[in-house]
PDB file of C-alpha atoms in Angstrom:
ATOM      1  CA  UNK W  26      -3.244  54.827 176.222  1.00  0.00           C
ATOM      2  CA  UNK W  27      -2.800  51.888 173.863  1.00  0.00           C
ATOM      3  CA  UNK W  28      -5.796  51.773 171.448  1.00  0.00           C
ATOM      4  CA  UNK W  29      -5.863  47.995 171.667  1.00  0.00           C
ATOM      5  CA  UNK W  30      -6.286  48.158 175.433  1.00  0.00           C
ATOM      6  CA  UNK W  31      -9.027  50.746 174.992  1.00  0.00           C
ATOM      7  CA  UNK W  32     -10.853  48.530 172.497  1.00  0.00           C
ATOM      8  CA  UNK W  33     -10.598  45.509 174.790  1.00  0.00           C
ATOM      9  CA  UNK W  34     -11.922  47.628 177.635  1.00  0.00           C
ATOM     10  CA  UNK W  35     -14.860  48.786 175.503  1.00  0.00           C
ATOM     11  CA  UNK W  36     -15.744  45.213 174.503  1.00  0.00           C
ATOM     12  CA  UNK W  37     -15.423  43.982 178.090  1.00  0.00           C
ATOM     13  CA  UNK W  38     -17.573  46.798 179.454  1.00  0.00           C
ATOM     14  CA  UNK W  39     -20.263  46.259 176.814  1.00  0.00           C
ATOM     15  CA  UNK W  40     -20.208  42.517 177.488  1.00  0.00           C
ATOM     16  CA  UNK W  41     -20.702  43.094 181.223  1.00  0.00           C
ATOM     17  CA  UNK W  42     -23.665  45.362 180.508  1.00  0.00           C
ATOM     18  CA  UNK W  43     -25.102  42.756 178.140  1.00  0.00           C
ATOM     19  CA  UNK W  44     -24.895  40.183 180.956  1.00  0.00           C
ATOM     20  CA  UNK W  45     -26.660  42.601 183.327  1.00  0.00           C
ATOM     21  CA  UNK W  46     -29.383  43.138 180.721  1.00  0.00           C
ATOM     22  CA  UNK W  47     -29.964  39.404 180.392  1.00  0.00           C
ATOM     23  CA  UNK W  48     -30.212  39.041 184.184  1.00  0.00           C
ATOM     24  CA  UNK W  49     -32.729  41.898 184.327  1.00  0.00           C
ATOM     25  CA  UNK W  50     -34.700  40.306 181.479  1.00  0.00           C
ATOM     26  CA  UNK W  51     -34.877  37.044 183.442  1.00  0.00           C
ATOM     27  CA  UNK W  52     -35.865  38.814 186.680  1.00  0.00           C
ATOM     28  CA  UNK W  53     -38.525  40.893 184.905  1.00  0.00           C
ATOM     29  CA  UNK W  54     -40.571  37.709 184.487  1.00  0.00           C
ATOM     30  CA  UNK W  55     -41.064  37.794 188.262  1.00  0.00           C
ATOM     31  CA  UNK W  56     -40.679  41.515 189.116  1.00  0.00           C
ATOM     32  CA  UNK W  57     -41.860  43.813 186.260  1.00  0.00           C
ATOM     33  CA  UNK W  58     -39.977  46.787 187.734  1.00  0.00           C
ATOM     34  CA  UNK W  59     -36.692  45.288 186.542  1.00  0.00           C
ATOM     35  CA  UNK W  60     -37.841  45.763 182.956  1.00  0.00           C
ATOM     36  CA  UNK W  61     -37.953  49.543 183.572  1.00  0.00           C
ATOM     37  CA  UNK W  62     -34.373  49.502 184.863  1.00  0.00           C
ATOM     38  CA  UNK W  63     -33.317  47.358 181.926  1.00  0.00           C
ATOM     39  CA  UNK W  64     -34.923  49.736 179.445  1.00  0.00           C
ATOM     40  CA  UNK W  65     -32.598  52.593 180.411  1.00  0.00           C
ATOM     41  CA  UNK W  66     -29.517  50.350 180.570  1.00  0.00           C
ATOM     42  CA  UNK W  67     -30.170  48.543 177.271  1.00  0.00           C
ATOM     43  CA  UNK W  68     -28.848  51.295 174.947  1.00  0.00           C
ATOM     44  CA  UNK W  69     -25.595  51.790 176.922  1.00  0.00           C
ATOM     45  CA  UNK W  70     -23.598  48.798 175.581  1.00  0.00           C
ATOM     46  CA  UNK W  71     -24.667  49.692 172.042  1.00  0.00           C
ATOM     47  CA  UNK W  72     -23.500  53.276 172.579  1.00  0.00           C
ATOM     48  CA  UNK W  73     -20.128  52.046 173.903  1.00  0.00           C
ATOM     49  CA  UNK W  74     -19.564  49.747 170.927  1.00  0.00           C
ATOM     50  CA  UNK W  75     -20.710  52.453 168.517  1.00  0.00           C
ATOM     51  CA  UNK W  76     -18.286  54.967 170.030  1.00  0.00           C
ATOM     52  CA  UNK W  77     -15.366  52.573 169.635  1.00  0.00           C
ATOM     53  CA  UNK W  78     -16.107  50.531 166.504  1.00  0.00           C
ATOM     54  CA  UNK W  79     -18.961  52.148 164.554  1.00  0.00           C
ATOM     55  CA  UNK W  80     -22.507  51.395 163.459  1.00  0.00           C
ATOM     56  CA  UNK W  81     -22.107  47.847 162.110  1.00  0.00           C
ATOM     57  CA  UNK W  82     -20.665  46.432 165.333  1.00  0.00           C
ATOM     58  CA  UNK W  83     -23.204  48.360 167.389  1.00  0.00           C
ATOM     59  CA  UNK W  84     -26.112  46.827 165.469  1.00  0.00           C
ATOM     60  CA  UNK W  85     -24.508  43.389 165.811  1.00  0.00           C
ATOM     61  CA  UNK W  86     -24.374  43.890 169.576  1.00  0.00           C
ATOM     62  CA  UNK W  87     -28.081  44.822 169.587  1.00  0.00           C
ATOM     63  CA  UNK W  88     -29.094  41.767 167.565  1.00  0.00           C
ATOM     64  CA  UNK W  89     -27.040  39.400 169.752  1.00  0.00           C
ATOM     65  CA  UNK W  90     -28.443  40.809 173.002  1.00  0.00           C
ATOM     66  CA  UNK W  91     -31.979  40.798 171.585  1.00  0.00           C
ATOM     67  CA  UNK W  92     -31.638  37.180 170.499  1.00  0.00           C
ATOM     68  CA  UNK W  93     -30.366  36.124 173.919  1.00  0.00           C
ATOM     69  CA  UNK W  94     -33.211  38.048 175.575  1.00  0.00           C
ATOM     70  CA  UNK W  95     -35.679  36.088 173.452  1.00  0.00           C
ATOM     71  CA  UNK W  96     -34.390  32.895 175.079  1.00  0.00           C
ATOM     72  CA  UNK W  97     -35.275  34.132 178.572  1.00  0.00           C
ATOM     73  CA  UNK W  98     -38.504  36.056 177.948  1.00  0.00           C
ATOM     74  CA  UNK W  99     -41.287  36.041 175.384  1.00  0.00           C
ATOM     75  CA  UNK W 100     -39.721  36.334 171.878  1.00  0.00           C
ATOM     76  CA  UNK W 101     -42.249  38.948 170.732  1.00  0.00           C
ATOM     77  CA  UNK W 102     -41.552  41.107 173.785  1.00  0.00           C
ATOM     78  CA  UNK W 103     -37.815  40.681 173.207  1.00  0.00           C
ATOM     79  CA  UNK W 104     -38.248  41.782 169.576  1.00  0.00           C
ATOM     80  CA  UNK W 105     -40.209  44.869 170.583  1.00  0.00           C
ATOM     81  CA  UNK W 106     -37.606  45.817 173.191  1.00  0.00           C
ATOM     82  CA  UNK W 107     -34.752  45.170 170.777  1.00  0.00           C
ATOM     83  CA  UNK W 108     -36.235  47.581 168.205  1.00  0.00           C
ATOM     84  CA  UNK W 109     -36.564  50.297 170.831  1.00  0.00           C
ATOM     85  CA  UNK W 110     -33.129  50.011 172.412  1.00  0.00           C
ATOM     86  CA  UNK W 111     -31.432  49.554 169.026  1.00  0.00           C
ATOM     87  CA  UNK W 112     -32.876  52.867 167.814  1.00  0.00           C
ATOM     88  CA  UNK W 113     -31.877  54.668 171.010  1.00  0.00           C
ATOM     89  CA  UNK W 114     -28.484  52.968 171.247  1.00  0.00           C
ATOM     90  CA  UNK W 115     -27.551  53.889 167.671  1.00  0.00           C
ATOM     91  CA  UNK W 116     -28.632  57.518 168.208  1.00  0.00           C
ATOM     92  CA  UNK W 117     -26.684  57.764 171.467  1.00  0.00           C
ATOM     93  CA  UNK W 118     -23.605  56.191 169.912  1.00  0.00           C
ATOM     94  CA  UNK W 119     -23.696  58.555 166.939  1.00  0.00           C
ATOM     95  CA  UNK W 120     -24.207  61.556 169.190  1.00  0.00           C
ATOM     96  CA  UNK W 121     -21.454  60.728 171.671  1.00  0.00           C
ATOM     97  CA  UNK W 122     -19.013  59.681 168.952  1.00  0.00           C
ATOM     98  CA  UNK W 123     -19.604  62.876 166.932  1.00  0.00           C
ATOM     99  CA  UNK W 124     -19.774  65.052 170.075  1.00  0.00           C
ATOM    100  CA  UNK W 125     -23.200  66.451 169.235  1.00  0.00           C
ATOM    101  CA  UNK W 126     -24.355  69.498 171.220  1.00  0.00           C
ATOM    102  CA  UNK W 127     -27.141  68.775 173.763  1.00  0.00           C
ATOM    103  CA  UNK W 128     -29.981  70.196 171.619  1.00  0.00           C
ATOM    104  CA  UNK W 129     -28.966  68.101 168.603  1.00  0.00           C
ATOM    105  CA  UNK W 130     -28.531  65.035 170.807  1.00  0.00           C
ATOM    106  CA  UNK W 131     -32.020  65.474 172.277  1.00  0.00           C
ATOM    107  CA  UNK W 132     -33.535  65.971 168.838  1.00  0.00           C
ATOM    108  CA  UNK W 133     -31.693  62.970 167.380  1.00  0.00           C
ATOM    109  CA  UNK W 134     -32.692  60.575 170.170  1.00  0.00           C
ATOM    110  CA  UNK W 135     -36.293  61.819 170.016  1.00  0.00           C
ATOM    111  CA  UNK W 136     -36.403  61.107 166.275  1.00  0.00           C
ATOM    112  CA  UNK W 137     -34.897  57.664 166.912  1.00  0.00           C
ATOM    113  CA  UNK W 138     -37.536  56.928 169.544  1.00  0.00           C
ATOM    114  CA  UNK W 139     -40.214  58.091 167.134  1.00  0.00           C
ATOM    115  CA  UNK W 140     -38.916  55.714 164.461  1.00  0.00           C
ATOM    116  CA  UNK W 141     -38.856  52.923 167.037  1.00  0.00           C
ATOM    117  CA  UNK W 142     -42.433  53.730 168.100  1.00  0.00           C
ATOM    118  CA  UNK W 143     -43.688  53.634 164.510  1.00  0.00           C
ATOM    119  CA  UNK W 144     -41.902  50.307 163.995  1.00  0.00           C
ATOM    120  CA  UNK W 145     -43.427  48.909 167.199  1.00  0.00           C
ATOM    121  CA  UNK W 146     -46.944  49.970 166.225  1.00  0.00           C
ATOM    122  CA  UNK W 147     -46.440  48.424 162.790  1.00  0.00           C
ATOM    123  CA  UNK W 148     -45.123  45.148 164.210  1.00  0.00           C
ATOM    124  CA  UNK W 149     -47.957  44.947 166.748  1.00  0.00           C
ATOM    125  CA  UNK W 150     -50.447  45.317 163.912  1.00  0.00           C
ATOM    126  CA  UNK W 151     -48.699  42.845 161.582  1.00  0.00           C
ATOM    127  CA  UNK W 152     -47.500  40.219 164.076  1.00  0.00           C
ATOM    128  CA  UNK W 153     -50.032  40.452 166.908  1.00  0.00           C
ATOM    129  CA  UNK W 154     -52.943  41.869 164.851  1.00  0.00           C
ATOM    130  CA  UNK W 155     -53.406  44.612 167.436  1.00  0.00           C
ATOM    131  CA  UNK W 156     -54.639  48.023 166.310  1.00  0.00           C
ATOM    132  CA  UNK W 157     -53.127  50.403 168.857  1.00  0.00           C
ATOM    133  CA  UNK W 158     -55.534  53.245 168.038  1.00  0.00           C
ATOM    134  CA  UNK W 159     -58.575  51.025 168.513  1.00  0.00           C
ATOM    135  CA  UNK W 160     -57.060  49.643 171.697  1.00  0.00           C
ATOM    136  CA  UNK W 161     -56.546  53.157 173.094  1.00  0.00           C
ATOM    137  CA  UNK W 162     -60.078  54.139 172.097  1.00  0.00           C
ATOM    138  CA  UNK W 163     -61.474  51.057 173.839  1.00  0.00           C
ATOM    139  CA  UNK W 164     -59.485  51.797 177.006  1.00  0.00           C
ATOM    140  CA  UNK W 165     -60.758  55.373 176.996  1.00  0.00           C
ATOM    141  CA  UNK W 166     -64.344  54.139 176.653  1.00  0.00           C
ATOM    142  CA  UNK W 167     -63.812  51.845 179.645  1.00  0.00           C
ATOM    143  CA  UNK W 168     -62.369  54.772 181.611  1.00  0.00           C
ATOM    144  CA  UNK W 169     -65.326  56.936 180.603  1.00  0.00           C
ATOM    145  CA  UNK W 170     -67.822  54.304 181.766  1.00  0.00           C
ATOM    146  CA  UNK W 171     -66.013  53.888 185.099  1.00  0.00           C
ATOM    147  CA  UNK W 172     -66.039  57.659 185.664  1.00  0.00           C
ATOM    148  CA  UNK W 173     -69.774  57.841 184.937  1.00  0.00           C
ATOM    149  CA  UNK W 174     -70.377  54.928 187.329  1.00  0.00           C
ATOM    150  CA  UNK W 175     -68.417  56.724 190.055  1.00  0.00           C
ATOM    151  CA  UNK W 176     -70.551  59.808 189.411  1.00  0.00           C
ATOM    152  CA  UNK W 177     -73.689  57.700 189.864  1.00  0.00           C
ATOM    153  CA  UNK W 178     -72.361  56.170 193.085  1.00  0.00           C
ATOM    154  CA  UNK W 179     -71.641  59.653 194.452  1.00  0.00           C
ATOM    155  CA  UNK W 180     -75.336  60.555 194.112  1.00  0.00           C
ATOM    156  CA  UNK W 181     -75.197  62.994 191.201  1.00  0.00           C
ATOM    157  CA  UNK W 182     -78.490  64.056 189.618  1.00  0.00           C
ATOM    158  CA  UNK W 183     -79.464  63.011 186.096  1.00  0.00           C
ATOM    159  CA  UNK W 184     -78.753  66.516 184.786  1.00  0.00           C
ATOM    160  CA  UNK W 185     -75.239  66.448 186.227  1.00  0.00           C
ATOM    161  CA  UNK W 186     -74.663  62.965 184.798  1.00  0.00           C
ATOM    162  CA  UNK W 187     -75.704  64.145 181.339  1.00  0.00           C
ATOM    163  CA  UNK W 188     -73.382  67.137 181.603  1.00  0.00           C
ATOM    164  CA  UNK W 189     -70.532  64.914 182.774  1.00  0.00           C
ATOM    165  CA  UNK W 190     -71.062  62.497 179.890  1.00  0.00           C
ATOM    166  CA  UNK W 191     -71.142  65.390 177.412  1.00  0.00           C
ATOM    167  CA  UNK W 192     -67.827  66.674 178.780  1.00  0.00           C
ATOM    168  CA  UNK W 193     -66.260  63.218 178.480  1.00  0.00           C
ATOM    169  CA  UNK W 194     -67.545  62.879 174.912  1.00  0.00           C
ATOM    170  CA  UNK W 195     -66.060  66.275 174.069  1.00  0.00           C
ATOM    171  CA  UNK W 196     -62.703  65.127 175.462  1.00  0.00           C
ATOM    172  CA  UNK W 197     -62.971  61.918 173.415  1.00  0.00           C
ATOM    173  CA  UNK W 198     -63.670  63.994 170.299  1.00  0.00           C
ATOM    174  CA  UNK W 199     -60.660  66.256 170.822  1.00  0.00           C
ATOM    175  CA  UNK W 200     -58.290  63.547 172.057  1.00  0.00           C
ATOM    176  CA  UNK W 201     -57.191  62.286 168.593  1.00  0.00           C
ATOM    177  CA  UNK W 202     -56.225  65.845 167.648  1.00  0.00           C
ATOM    178  CA  UNK W 203     -53.876  66.361 170.605  1.00  0.00           C
ATOM    179  CA  UNK W 204     -52.428  62.834 170.846  1.00  0.00           C
ATOM    180  CA  UNK W 205     -49.643  63.501 168.265  1.00  0.00           C
ATOM    181  CA  UNK W 206     -48.379  66.523 170.212  1.00  0.00           C
ATOM    182  CA  UNK W 207     -48.552  64.691 173.546  1.00  0.00           C
ATOM    183  CA  UNK W 208     -46.693  61.719 172.056  1.00  0.00           C
ATOM    184  CA  UNK W 209     -43.938  64.009 170.719  1.00  0.00           C
ATOM    185  CA  UNK W 210     -43.549  65.745 174.093  1.00  0.00           C
ATOM    186  CA  UNK W 211     -43.517  62.380 175.862  1.00  0.00           C
ATOM    187  CA  UNK W 212     -40.841  61.071 173.493  1.00  0.00           C
ATOM    188  CA  UNK W 213     -38.735  64.190 174.132  1.00  0.00           C
ATOM    189  CA  UNK W 214     -38.959  63.646 177.909  1.00  0.00           C
ATOM    190  CA  UNK W 215     -38.105  59.957 177.536  1.00  0.00           C
ATOM    191  CA  UNK W 216     -35.179  60.865 175.271  1.00  0.00           C
ATOM    192  CA  UNK W 217     -33.806  63.237 177.881  1.00  0.00           C
ATOM    193  CA  UNK W 218     -33.979  60.504 180.532  1.00  0.00           C
ATOM    194  CA  UNK W 219     -32.216  58.056 178.205  1.00  0.00           C
ATOM    195  CA  UNK W 220     -29.455  60.560 177.486  1.00  0.00           C
ATOM    196  CA  UNK W 221     -28.966  61.507 181.137  1.00  0.00           C
ATOM    197  CA  UNK W 222     -28.775  57.875 182.305  1.00  0.00           C
ATOM    198  CA  UNK W 223     -26.289  57.055 179.531  1.00  0.00           C
ATOM    199  CA  UNK W 224     -24.200  60.150 180.334  1.00  0.00           C
ATOM    200  CA  UNK W 225     -24.029  59.273 184.031  1.00  0.00           C
ATOM    201  CA  UNK W 226     -23.010  55.663 183.341  1.00  0.00           C
ATOM    202  CA  UNK W 227     -20.464  56.525 180.641  1.00  0.00           C
ATOM    203  CA  UNK W 228     -18.940  59.325 182.720  1.00  0.00           C
ATOM    204  CA  UNK W 229     -18.468  56.973 185.678  1.00  0.00           C
ATOM    205  CA  UNK W 230     -16.822  54.491 183.308  1.00  0.00           C
ATOM    206  CA  UNK W 231     -14.319  57.145 182.242  1.00  0.00           C
ATOM    207  CA  UNK W 232     -15.713  58.034 178.816  1.00  0.00           C
ATOM    208  CA  UNK W 233     -15.617  61.695 177.804  1.00  0.00           C
ATOM    209  CA  UNK W 234     -19.155  62.767 176.865  1.00  0.00           C
ATOM    210  CA  UNK W 235     -20.589  66.250 176.608  1.00  0.00           C
ATOM    211  CA  UNK W 236     -22.922  66.887 179.580  1.00  0.00           C
ATOM    212  CA  UNK W 237     -26.234  68.716 179.642  1.00  0.00           C
ATOM    213  CA  UNK W 238     -26.553  72.005 181.464  1.00  0.00           C
ATOM    214  CA  UNK W 239     -28.158  71.326 184.897  1.00  0.00           C
ATOM    215  CA  UNK W 240     -31.944  71.754 184.802  1.00  0.00           C
ATOM    216  CA  UNK W 241     -31.854  74.625 187.309  1.00  0.00           C
ATOM    217  CA  UNK W 242     -29.983  76.726 184.731  1.00  0.00           C
ATOM    218  CA  UNK W 243     -32.347  76.043 181.831  1.00  0.00           C
ATOM    219  CA  UNK W 244     -33.947  79.105 180.258  1.00  0.00           C
ATOM    220  CA  UNK W 245     -37.071  78.865 178.101  1.00  0.00           C
ATOM    221  CA  UNK W 246     -37.842  81.753 175.788  1.00  0.00           C
ATOM    222  CA  UNK W 247     -40.383  84.281 177.047  1.00  0.00           C
ATOM    223  CA  UNK W 248     -42.174  83.805 173.730  1.00  0.00           C
ATOM    224  CA  UNK W 249     -43.907  80.812 175.344  1.00  0.00           C
ATOM    225  CA  UNK W 250     -45.876  83.258 177.491  1.00  0.00           C
ATOM    226  CA  UNK W 251     -47.084  85.059 174.384  1.00  0.00           C
ATOM    227  CA  UNK W 252     -47.840  81.717 172.742  1.00  0.00           C
ATOM    228  CA  UNK W 253     -49.929  80.710 175.769  1.00  0.00           C
ATOM    229  CA  UNK W 254     -51.990  83.910 175.582  1.00  0.00           C
ATOM    230  CA  UNK W 255     -52.426  83.453 171.843  1.00  0.00           C
ATOM    231  CA  UNK W 256     -53.491  79.824 172.358  1.00  0.00           C
ATOM    232  CA  UNK W 257     -56.175  80.832 174.874  1.00  0.00           C
ATOM    233  CA  UNK W 258     -57.534  83.452 172.462  1.00  0.00           C
ATOM    234  CA  UNK W 259     -57.497  81.063 169.488  1.00  0.00           C
ATOM    235  CA  UNK W 260     -59.155  78.257 171.468  1.00  0.00           C
ATOM    236  CA  UNK W 261     -61.850  80.582 172.843  1.00  0.00           C
ATOM    237  CA  UNK W 262     -62.490  82.050 169.404  1.00  0.00           C
ATOM    238  CA  UNK W 263     -62.799  78.623 167.818  1.00  0.00           C
ATOM    239  CA  UNK W 264     -65.062  77.276 170.576  1.00  0.00           C
ATOM    240  CA  UNK W 265     -67.347  80.316 170.703  1.00  0.00           C
ATOM    241  CA  UNK W 266     -67.670  80.457 166.890  1.00  0.00           C
ATOM    242  CA  UNK W 267     -68.037  76.704 166.467  1.00  0.00           C
ATOM    243  CA  UNK W 268     -64.854  76.417 164.365  1.00  0.00           C
ATOM    244  CA  UNK W 269     -63.514  73.009 165.373  1.00  0.00           C
ATOM    245  CA  UNK W 270     -60.234  73.329 163.443  1.00  0.00           C
ATOM    246  CA  UNK W 271     -59.391  76.609 165.156  1.00  0.00           C
ATOM    247  CA  UNK W 272     -60.283  75.158 168.539  1.00  0.00           C
ATOM    248  CA  UNK W 273     -58.002  72.162 167.959  1.00  0.00           C
ATOM    249  CA  UNK W 274     -55.118  74.440 166.913  1.00  0.00           C
ATOM    250  CA  UNK W 275     -55.593  76.525 170.056  1.00  0.00           C
ATOM    251  CA  UNK W 276     -55.699  73.415 172.234  1.00  0.00           C
ATOM    252  CA  UNK W 277     -52.440  72.088 170.780  1.00  0.00           C
ATOM    253  CA  UNK W 278     -50.714  75.463 171.128  1.00  0.00           C
ATOM    254  CA  UNK W 279     -51.913  75.646 174.730  1.00  0.00           C
ATOM    255  CA  UNK W 280     -50.530  72.201 175.571  1.00  0.00           C
ATOM    256  CA  UNK W 281     -47.206  73.060 173.932  1.00  0.00           C
ATOM    257  CA  UNK W 282     -46.806  76.390 175.750  1.00  0.00           C
ATOM    258  CA  UNK W 283     -47.909  74.943 179.106  1.00  0.00           C
ATOM    259  CA  UNK W 284     -45.328  72.167 178.786  1.00  0.00           C
ATOM    260  CA  UNK W 285     -42.434  74.599 178.256  1.00  0.00           C
ATOM    261  CA  UNK W 286     -43.684  76.998 180.926  1.00  0.00           C
ATOM    262  CA  UNK W 287     -43.741  74.069 183.367  1.00  0.00           C
ATOM    263  CA  UNK W 288     -40.162  73.192 182.358  1.00  0.00           C
ATOM    264  CA  UNK W 289     -39.197  76.774 183.243  1.00  0.00           C
ATOM    265  CA  UNK W 290     -41.071  76.414 186.535  1.00  0.00           C
ATOM    266  CA  UNK W 291     -39.241  73.186 187.404  1.00  0.00           C
ATOM    267  CA  UNK W 292     -35.911  74.886 186.672  1.00  0.00           C
ATOM    268  CA  UNK W 293     -36.936  77.804 188.903  1.00  0.00           C
ATOM    269  CA  UNK W 294     -37.987  75.523 191.773  1.00  0.00           C
ATOM    270  CA  UNK W 295     -34.753  73.516 191.574  1.00  0.00           C
ATOM    271  CA  UNK W 296     -32.759  76.764 191.476  1.00  0.00           C
ATOM    272  CA  UNK W 297     -34.428  78.009 194.668  1.00  0.00           C
ATOM    273  CA  UNK W 298     -33.979  74.662 196.423  1.00  0.00           C
ATOM    274  CA  UNK W 299     -30.316  74.472 195.386  1.00  0.00           C
ATOM    275  CA  UNK W 300     -29.649  77.801 197.106  1.00  0.00           C
ATOM    276  CA  UNK W 301     -30.642  76.317 200.479  1.00  0.00           C
ATOM    277  CA  UNK W 302     -30.090  72.574 200.018  1.00  0.00           C
ATOM    278  CA  UNK W 303     -27.416  70.733 198.067  1.00  0.00           C
ATOM    279  CA  UNK W 304     -29.459  68.245 196.055  1.00  0.00           C
ATOM    280  CA  UNK W 305     -27.902  65.347 194.195  1.00  0.00           C
ATOM    281  CA  UNK W 306     -29.167  63.891 190.925  1.00  0.00           C
ATOM    282  CA  UNK W 307     -31.435  61.405 192.712  1.00  0.00           C
ATOM    283  CA  UNK W 308     -32.985  64.111 194.901  1.00  0.00           C
ATOM    284  CA  UNK W 309     -33.646  66.351 191.920  1.00  0.00           C
ATOM    285  CA  UNK W 310     -35.164  63.459 189.978  1.00  0.00           C
ATOM    286  CA  UNK W 311     -37.511  62.650 192.880  1.00  0.00           C
ATOM    287  CA  UNK W 312     -38.629  66.282 193.076  1.00  0.00           C
ATOM    288  CA  UNK W 313     -39.290  66.417 189.328  1.00  0.00           C
ATOM    289  CA  UNK W 314     -41.346  63.206 189.535  1.00  0.00           C
ATOM    290  CA  UNK W 315     -43.414  64.653 192.403  1.00  0.00           C
ATOM    291  CA  UNK W 316     -43.978  67.859 190.466  1.00  0.00           C
ATOM    292  CA  UNK W 317     -45.310  65.923 187.487  1.00  0.00           C
ATOM    293  CA  UNK W 318     -47.475  63.474 189.466  1.00  0.00           C
ATOM    294  CA  UNK W 319     -49.518  65.731 191.757  1.00  0.00           C
ATOM    295  CA  UNK W 320     -51.928  68.192 190.068  1.00  0.00           C
ATOM    296  CA  UNK W 321     -51.447  70.855 192.769  1.00  0.00           C
ATOM    297  CA  UNK W 322     -47.666  70.794 192.269  1.00  0.00           C
ATOM    298  CA  UNK W 323     -48.172  70.980 188.514  1.00  0.00           C
ATOM    299  CA  UNK W 324     -50.213  74.147 188.937  1.00  0.00           C
ATOM    300  CA  UNK W 325     -47.602  75.648 191.276  1.00  0.00           C
ATOM    301  CA  UNK W 326     -44.826  74.798 188.814  1.00  0.00           C
ATOM    302  CA  UNK W 327     -46.844  76.434 186.022  1.00  0.00           C
ATOM    303  CA  UNK W 328     -47.271  79.597 188.086  1.00  0.00           C
ATOM    304  CA  UNK W 329     -43.562  79.547 189.019  1.00  0.00           C
ATOM    305  CA  UNK W 330     -42.662  79.303 185.336  1.00  0.00           C
ATOM    306  CA  UNK W 331     -44.811  82.318 184.485  1.00  0.00           C
ATOM    307  CA  UNK W 332     -43.313  84.327 187.351  1.00  0.00           C
ATOM    308  CA  UNK W 333     -39.738  83.468 186.374  1.00  0.00           C
ATOM    309  CA  UNK W 334     -40.359  84.257 182.702  1.00  0.00           C
ATOM    310  CA  UNK W 335     -42.048  87.549 183.488  1.00  0.00           C
ATOM    311  CA  UNK W 336     -39.557  88.741 186.121  1.00  0.00           C
ATOM    312  CA  UNK W 337     -36.294  87.123 184.929  1.00  0.00           C
ATOM    313  CA  UNK W 338     -35.593  86.414 188.599  1.00  0.00           C
ATOM    314  CA  UNK W 339     -32.666  84.040 188.096  1.00  0.00           C
ATOM    315  CA  UNK W 340     -30.907  86.288 185.593  1.00  0.00           C
ATOM    316  CA  UNK W 341     -31.302  89.358 187.809  1.00  0.00           C
ATOM    317  CA  UNK W 342     -30.212  87.489 190.947  1.00  0.00           C
ATOM    318  CA  UNK W 343     -27.135  86.022 189.261  1.00  0.00           C
ATOM    319  CA  UNK W 344     -26.225  89.419 187.789  1.00  0.00           C
ATOM    320  CA  UNK W 345     -26.466  90.985 191.239  1.00  0.00           C
TER     321      UNK W 345
END
């Protein structure tokens, strides 16, 4: 294929996506859901330009689109969005252009999102004079008060109310210690969604990008089971001995191991469903969302992850 035709095609495709982004930005003033759709589409034109022409032209595309967005929506909001999608778009473009393996791609986009998040927090503090940590603390206090009020309305005794408030205060005390881990895990999940959406779009457009292994074939190391047991022991030891640092370490290790065990459980559930039903990408995404939303499903996924890790069911079944 003539390189000039390929370059024209890349510019045309990116321009069409930029137009779609601007339309979504305009519609998001009336229907906020369009901003969610736009978030996952925003990095795609930057990735296309980066794959064809390099970093400088990719950043120029991001600045132009961000400037045009500022004409249709609030300029501050446009600036915040531009920082986020520029970081993700550059990481995606670098990864696809250099043919990074999936693990490196996930790590790179997660780091880019982390840089974007730090920049956003800094800009909110400098431009809007908003302290995100204080804002989160205030929202948690409001949530705590509403929970206590609901306890009162349900007819709880004073002793139960005191115990409930003590539990909430303990959660508030430990929350700052586990927020960094939860933010990192959340960024990793968001990075995976960004990569998958970009891969689907670019593949349909005819670009050759390295795909991820389907979730149902993912294998998490059995060491996460041992880490979970260790975390429970460390957390219990720290709590019973009054060693706050040890308790915080155990809590973080527990959250980390539970997250990866649940990933294994989701892969196991999707593997079992795929044996009886042919699920497309949308169906699998809906199932994953349901598994993360409902607490009962989360527990079942956790148990499924433990069972699959302990028994190696998928490996044994495929070997047979």
